[in-house]
PDB file of C-alpha atoms in Angstrom:
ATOM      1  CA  UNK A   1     -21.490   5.329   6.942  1.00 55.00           C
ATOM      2  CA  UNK A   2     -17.623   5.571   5.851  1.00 55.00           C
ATOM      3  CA  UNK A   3     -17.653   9.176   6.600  1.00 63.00           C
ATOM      4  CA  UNK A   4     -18.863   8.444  10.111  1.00 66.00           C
ATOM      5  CA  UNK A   5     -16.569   5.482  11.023  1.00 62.00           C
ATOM      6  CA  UNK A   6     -14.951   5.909  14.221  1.00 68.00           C
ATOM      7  CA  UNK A   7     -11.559   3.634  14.332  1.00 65.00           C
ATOM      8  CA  UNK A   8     -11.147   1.334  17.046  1.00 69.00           C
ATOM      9  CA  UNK A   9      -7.425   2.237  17.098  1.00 66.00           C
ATOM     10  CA  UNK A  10      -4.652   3.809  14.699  1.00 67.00           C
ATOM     11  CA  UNK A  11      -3.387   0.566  13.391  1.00 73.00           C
ATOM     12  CA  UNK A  12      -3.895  -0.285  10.022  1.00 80.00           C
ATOM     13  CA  UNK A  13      -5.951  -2.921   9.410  1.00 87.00           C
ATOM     14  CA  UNK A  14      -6.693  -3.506   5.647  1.00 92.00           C
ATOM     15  CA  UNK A  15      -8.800  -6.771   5.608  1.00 93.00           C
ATOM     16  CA  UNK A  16     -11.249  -4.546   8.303  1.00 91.00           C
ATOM     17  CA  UNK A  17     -11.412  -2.138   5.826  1.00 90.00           C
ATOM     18  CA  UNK A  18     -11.828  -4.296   3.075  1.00 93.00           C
ATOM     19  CA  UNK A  19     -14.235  -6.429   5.037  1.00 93.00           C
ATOM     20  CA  UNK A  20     -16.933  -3.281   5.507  1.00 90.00           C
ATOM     21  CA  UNK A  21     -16.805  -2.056   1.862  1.00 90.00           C
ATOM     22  CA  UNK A  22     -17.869  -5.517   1.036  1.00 90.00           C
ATOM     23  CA  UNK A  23     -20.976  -5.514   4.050  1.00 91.00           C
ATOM     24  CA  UNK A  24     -21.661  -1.934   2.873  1.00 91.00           C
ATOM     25  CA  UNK A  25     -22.093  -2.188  -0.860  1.00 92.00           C
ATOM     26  CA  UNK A  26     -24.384  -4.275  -2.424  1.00 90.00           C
ATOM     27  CA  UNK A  27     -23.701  -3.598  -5.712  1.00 93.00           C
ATOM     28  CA  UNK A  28     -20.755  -4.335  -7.946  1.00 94.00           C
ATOM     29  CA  UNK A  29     -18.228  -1.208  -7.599  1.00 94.00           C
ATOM     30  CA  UNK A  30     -15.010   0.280  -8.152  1.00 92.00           C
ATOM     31  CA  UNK A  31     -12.607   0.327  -4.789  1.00 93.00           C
ATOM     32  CA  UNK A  32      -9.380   2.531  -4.739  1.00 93.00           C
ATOM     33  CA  UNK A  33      -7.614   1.567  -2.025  1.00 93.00           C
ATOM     34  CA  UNK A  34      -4.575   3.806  -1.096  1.00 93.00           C
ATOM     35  CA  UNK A  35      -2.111   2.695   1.154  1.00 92.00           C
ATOM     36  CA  UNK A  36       1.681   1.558   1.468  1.00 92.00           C
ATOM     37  CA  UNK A  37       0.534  -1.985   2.201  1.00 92.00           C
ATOM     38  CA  UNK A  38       2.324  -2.598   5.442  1.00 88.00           C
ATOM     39  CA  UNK A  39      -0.272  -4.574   6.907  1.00 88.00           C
ATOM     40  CA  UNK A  40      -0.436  -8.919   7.048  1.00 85.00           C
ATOM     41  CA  UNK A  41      -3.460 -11.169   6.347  1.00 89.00           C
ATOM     42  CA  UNK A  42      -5.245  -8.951   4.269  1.00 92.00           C
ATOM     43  CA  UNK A  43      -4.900 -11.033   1.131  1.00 91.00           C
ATOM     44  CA  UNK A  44      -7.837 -13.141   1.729  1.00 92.00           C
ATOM     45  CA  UNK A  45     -10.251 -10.168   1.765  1.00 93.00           C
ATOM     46  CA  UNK A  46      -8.630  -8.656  -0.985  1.00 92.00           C
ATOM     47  CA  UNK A  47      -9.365 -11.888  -2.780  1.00 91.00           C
ATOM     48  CA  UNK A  48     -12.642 -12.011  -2.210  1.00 91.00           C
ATOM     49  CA  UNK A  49     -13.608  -8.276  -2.531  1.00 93.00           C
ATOM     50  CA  UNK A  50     -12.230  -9.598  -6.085  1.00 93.00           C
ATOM     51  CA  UNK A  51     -14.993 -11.315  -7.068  1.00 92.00           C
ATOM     52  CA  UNK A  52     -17.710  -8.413  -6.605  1.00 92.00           C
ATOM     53  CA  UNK A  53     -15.522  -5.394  -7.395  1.00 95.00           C
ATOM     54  CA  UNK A  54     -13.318  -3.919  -9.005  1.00 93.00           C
ATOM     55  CA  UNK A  55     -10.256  -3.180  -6.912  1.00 94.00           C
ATOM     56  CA  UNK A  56      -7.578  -0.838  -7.708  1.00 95.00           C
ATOM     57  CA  UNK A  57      -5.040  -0.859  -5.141  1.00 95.00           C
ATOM     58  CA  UNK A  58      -2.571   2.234  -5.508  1.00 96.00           C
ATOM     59  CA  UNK A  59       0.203   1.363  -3.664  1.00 95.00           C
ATOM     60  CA  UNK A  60       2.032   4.441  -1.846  1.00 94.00           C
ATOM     61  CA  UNK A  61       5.949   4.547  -1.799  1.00 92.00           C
ATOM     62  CA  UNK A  62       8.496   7.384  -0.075  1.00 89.00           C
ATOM     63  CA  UNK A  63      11.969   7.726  -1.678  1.00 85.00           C
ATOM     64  CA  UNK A  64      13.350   6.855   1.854  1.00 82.00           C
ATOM     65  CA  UNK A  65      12.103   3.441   1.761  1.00 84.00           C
ATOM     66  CA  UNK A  66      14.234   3.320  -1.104  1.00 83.00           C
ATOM     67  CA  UNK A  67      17.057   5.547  -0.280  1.00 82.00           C
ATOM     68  CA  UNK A  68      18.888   7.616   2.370  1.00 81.00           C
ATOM     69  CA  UNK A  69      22.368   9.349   2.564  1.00 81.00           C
ATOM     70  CA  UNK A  70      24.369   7.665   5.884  1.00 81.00           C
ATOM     71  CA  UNK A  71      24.169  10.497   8.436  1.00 79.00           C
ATOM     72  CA  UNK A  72      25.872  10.391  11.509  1.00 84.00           C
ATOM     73  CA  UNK A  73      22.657  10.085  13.519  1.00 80.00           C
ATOM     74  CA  UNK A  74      21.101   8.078  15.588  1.00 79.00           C
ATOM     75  CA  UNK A  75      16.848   8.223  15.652  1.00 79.00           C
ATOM     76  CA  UNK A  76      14.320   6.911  18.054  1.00 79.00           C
ATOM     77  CA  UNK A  77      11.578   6.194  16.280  1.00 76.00           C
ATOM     78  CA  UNK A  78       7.486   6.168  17.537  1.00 73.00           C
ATOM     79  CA  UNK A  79       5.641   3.790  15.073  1.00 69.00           C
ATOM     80  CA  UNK A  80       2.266   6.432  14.879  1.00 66.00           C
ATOM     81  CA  UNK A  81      -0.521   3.366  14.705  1.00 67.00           C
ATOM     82  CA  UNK A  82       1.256   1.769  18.006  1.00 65.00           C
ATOM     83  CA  UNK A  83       2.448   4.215  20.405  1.00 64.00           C
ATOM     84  CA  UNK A  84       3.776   2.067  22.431  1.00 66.00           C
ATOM     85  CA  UNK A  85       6.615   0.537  19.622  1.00 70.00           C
ATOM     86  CA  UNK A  86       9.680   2.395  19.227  1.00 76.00           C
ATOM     87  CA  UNK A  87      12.974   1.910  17.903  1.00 75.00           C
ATOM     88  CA  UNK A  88      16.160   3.007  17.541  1.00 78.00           C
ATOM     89  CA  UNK A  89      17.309   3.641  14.100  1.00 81.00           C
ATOM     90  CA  UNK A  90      21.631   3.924  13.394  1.00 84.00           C
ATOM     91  CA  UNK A  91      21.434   5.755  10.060  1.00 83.00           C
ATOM     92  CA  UNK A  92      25.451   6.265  10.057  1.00 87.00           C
ATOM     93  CA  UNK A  93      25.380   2.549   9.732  1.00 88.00           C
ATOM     94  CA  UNK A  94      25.573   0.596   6.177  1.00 88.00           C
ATOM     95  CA  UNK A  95      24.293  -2.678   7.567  1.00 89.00           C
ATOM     96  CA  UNK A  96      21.756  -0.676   8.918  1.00 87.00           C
ATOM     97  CA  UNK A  97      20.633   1.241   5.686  1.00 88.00           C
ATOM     98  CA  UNK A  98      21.092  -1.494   4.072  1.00 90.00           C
ATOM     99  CA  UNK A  99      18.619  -4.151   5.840  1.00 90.00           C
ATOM    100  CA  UNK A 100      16.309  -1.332   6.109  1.00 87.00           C
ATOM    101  CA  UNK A 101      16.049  -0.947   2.275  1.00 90.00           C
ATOM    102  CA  UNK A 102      16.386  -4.494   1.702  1.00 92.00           C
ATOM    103  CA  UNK A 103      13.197  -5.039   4.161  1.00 90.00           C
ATOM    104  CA  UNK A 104      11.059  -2.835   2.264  1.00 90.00           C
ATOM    105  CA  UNK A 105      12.118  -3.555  -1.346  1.00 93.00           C
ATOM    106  CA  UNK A 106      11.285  -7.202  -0.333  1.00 94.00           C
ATOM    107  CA  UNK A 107       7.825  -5.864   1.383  1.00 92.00           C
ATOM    108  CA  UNK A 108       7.280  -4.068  -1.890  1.00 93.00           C
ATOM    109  CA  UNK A 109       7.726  -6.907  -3.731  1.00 95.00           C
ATOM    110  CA  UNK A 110       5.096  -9.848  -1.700  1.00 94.00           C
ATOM    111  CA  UNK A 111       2.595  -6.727  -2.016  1.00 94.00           C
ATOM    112  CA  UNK A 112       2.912  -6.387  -5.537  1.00 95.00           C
ATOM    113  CA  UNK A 113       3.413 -10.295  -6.407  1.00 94.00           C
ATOM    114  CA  UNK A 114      -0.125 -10.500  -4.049  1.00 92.00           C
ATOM    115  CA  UNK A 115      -2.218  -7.755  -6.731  1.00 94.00           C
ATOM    116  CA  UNK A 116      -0.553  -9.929  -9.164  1.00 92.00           C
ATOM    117  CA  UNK A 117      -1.721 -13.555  -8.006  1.00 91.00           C
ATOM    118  CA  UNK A 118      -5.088 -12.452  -7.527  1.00 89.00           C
ATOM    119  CA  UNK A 119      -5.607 -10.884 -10.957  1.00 90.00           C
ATOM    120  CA  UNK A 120      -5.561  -7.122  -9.390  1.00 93.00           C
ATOM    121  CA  UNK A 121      -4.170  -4.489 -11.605  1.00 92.00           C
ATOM    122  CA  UNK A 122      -2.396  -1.681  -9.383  1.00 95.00           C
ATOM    123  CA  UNK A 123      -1.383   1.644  -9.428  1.00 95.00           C
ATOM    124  CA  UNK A 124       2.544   2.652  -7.614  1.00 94.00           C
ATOM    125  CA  UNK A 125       2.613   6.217  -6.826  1.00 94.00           C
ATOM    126  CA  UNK A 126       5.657   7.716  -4.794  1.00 92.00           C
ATOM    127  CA  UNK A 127       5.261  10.662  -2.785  1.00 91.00           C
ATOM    128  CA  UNK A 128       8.270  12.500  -4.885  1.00 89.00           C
ATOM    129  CA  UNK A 129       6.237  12.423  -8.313  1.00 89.00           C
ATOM    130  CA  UNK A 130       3.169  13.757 -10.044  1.00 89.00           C
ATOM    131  CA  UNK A 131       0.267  11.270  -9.255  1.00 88.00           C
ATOM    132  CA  UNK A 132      -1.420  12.088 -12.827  1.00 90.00           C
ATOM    133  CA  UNK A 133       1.551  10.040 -14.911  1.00 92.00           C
ATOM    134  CA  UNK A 134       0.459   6.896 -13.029  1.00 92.00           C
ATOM    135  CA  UNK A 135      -3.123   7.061 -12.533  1.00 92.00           C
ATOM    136  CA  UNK A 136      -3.403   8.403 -16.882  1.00 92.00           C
ATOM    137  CA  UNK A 137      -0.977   5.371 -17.776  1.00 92.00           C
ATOM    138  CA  UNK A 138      -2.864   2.888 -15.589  1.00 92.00           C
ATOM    139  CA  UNK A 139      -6.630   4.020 -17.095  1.00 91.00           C
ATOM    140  CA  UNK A 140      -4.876   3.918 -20.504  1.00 91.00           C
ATOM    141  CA  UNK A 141      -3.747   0.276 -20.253  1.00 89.00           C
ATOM    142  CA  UNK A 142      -6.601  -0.306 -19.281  1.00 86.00           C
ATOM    143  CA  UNK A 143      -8.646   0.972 -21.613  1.00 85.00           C
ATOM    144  CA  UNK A 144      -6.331  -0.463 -24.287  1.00 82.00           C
ATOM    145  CA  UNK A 145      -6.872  -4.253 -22.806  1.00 78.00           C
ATOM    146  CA  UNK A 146     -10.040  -4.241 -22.653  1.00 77.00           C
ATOM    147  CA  UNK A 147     -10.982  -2.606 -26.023  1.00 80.00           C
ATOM    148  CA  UNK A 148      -9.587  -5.412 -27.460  1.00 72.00           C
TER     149      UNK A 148
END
């Protein structure tokens, strides 16, 4: 039925998501959820997904949420899942670069203190490394918790 899914639009919607697994499977399971988390008021679902399965969010990161040379450059942006948002982006400007990074280290942080409230172990993957360190280090502490 997943395979099939038609979306109703491009914007992300993570408690939808979350919200079908849970109609769909009847039996306990293990959910991967990959994403970059920059969605709202999908906590509650996550929550109580929680209580049937196992979730393991691995949350997606780009080095330029983290970090971008000034260039003299100014970008207007198209936000994909909303065609009709768009922006204009100064990256020749500090205060610019800087409440851009500060936006998403602080987005970064509320998604990971979220896992962490509800008990979720995650995995953080970022699109300029190997994805097998992560995943092998997160199935190894795992395995190392719970054979004790």
């Amino acid at each position: 039925e997943l395979v099939a899914y038609k979306p109703k639009s491009k914007k992300t919607n993570i408690a939808h998501a979350i919200d079908e697994i849970n109609k769909l499977l009847k039996r306990r399971s293990i959910i991967i959820l990959i994403s970059d988390f920059m969605d709202d008021n999908y906590q509650k679902s996550l929550k109580l997904a929680k209580i049937k399965h196992d979730i393991i969010p691995v949350l997606i990161s780009d080095k330029m949420e983290k970090k971008i040379e000034p260039l003299n450059v100014l970008v207007q942006t198209e936000n994909l899942e909303d065609e009709s948002a768009t922006f204009l982006a100064d990256y020749s400007s500090p205060a610019f670069l800087k409440d851009y990074f500060n936006q998403n280290a602080k987005r970064r942080e509320q998604t990971e203190k979220t896992f962490s409230k509800s008990g979720i172990d995650f995995i953080k993957i970022s699109t300029e490394e190997e994805i097998y360190k992560p995943v092998m280090k997160f199935f190894k502490r795992r395995e190392h918790i719970r054979a004790r």
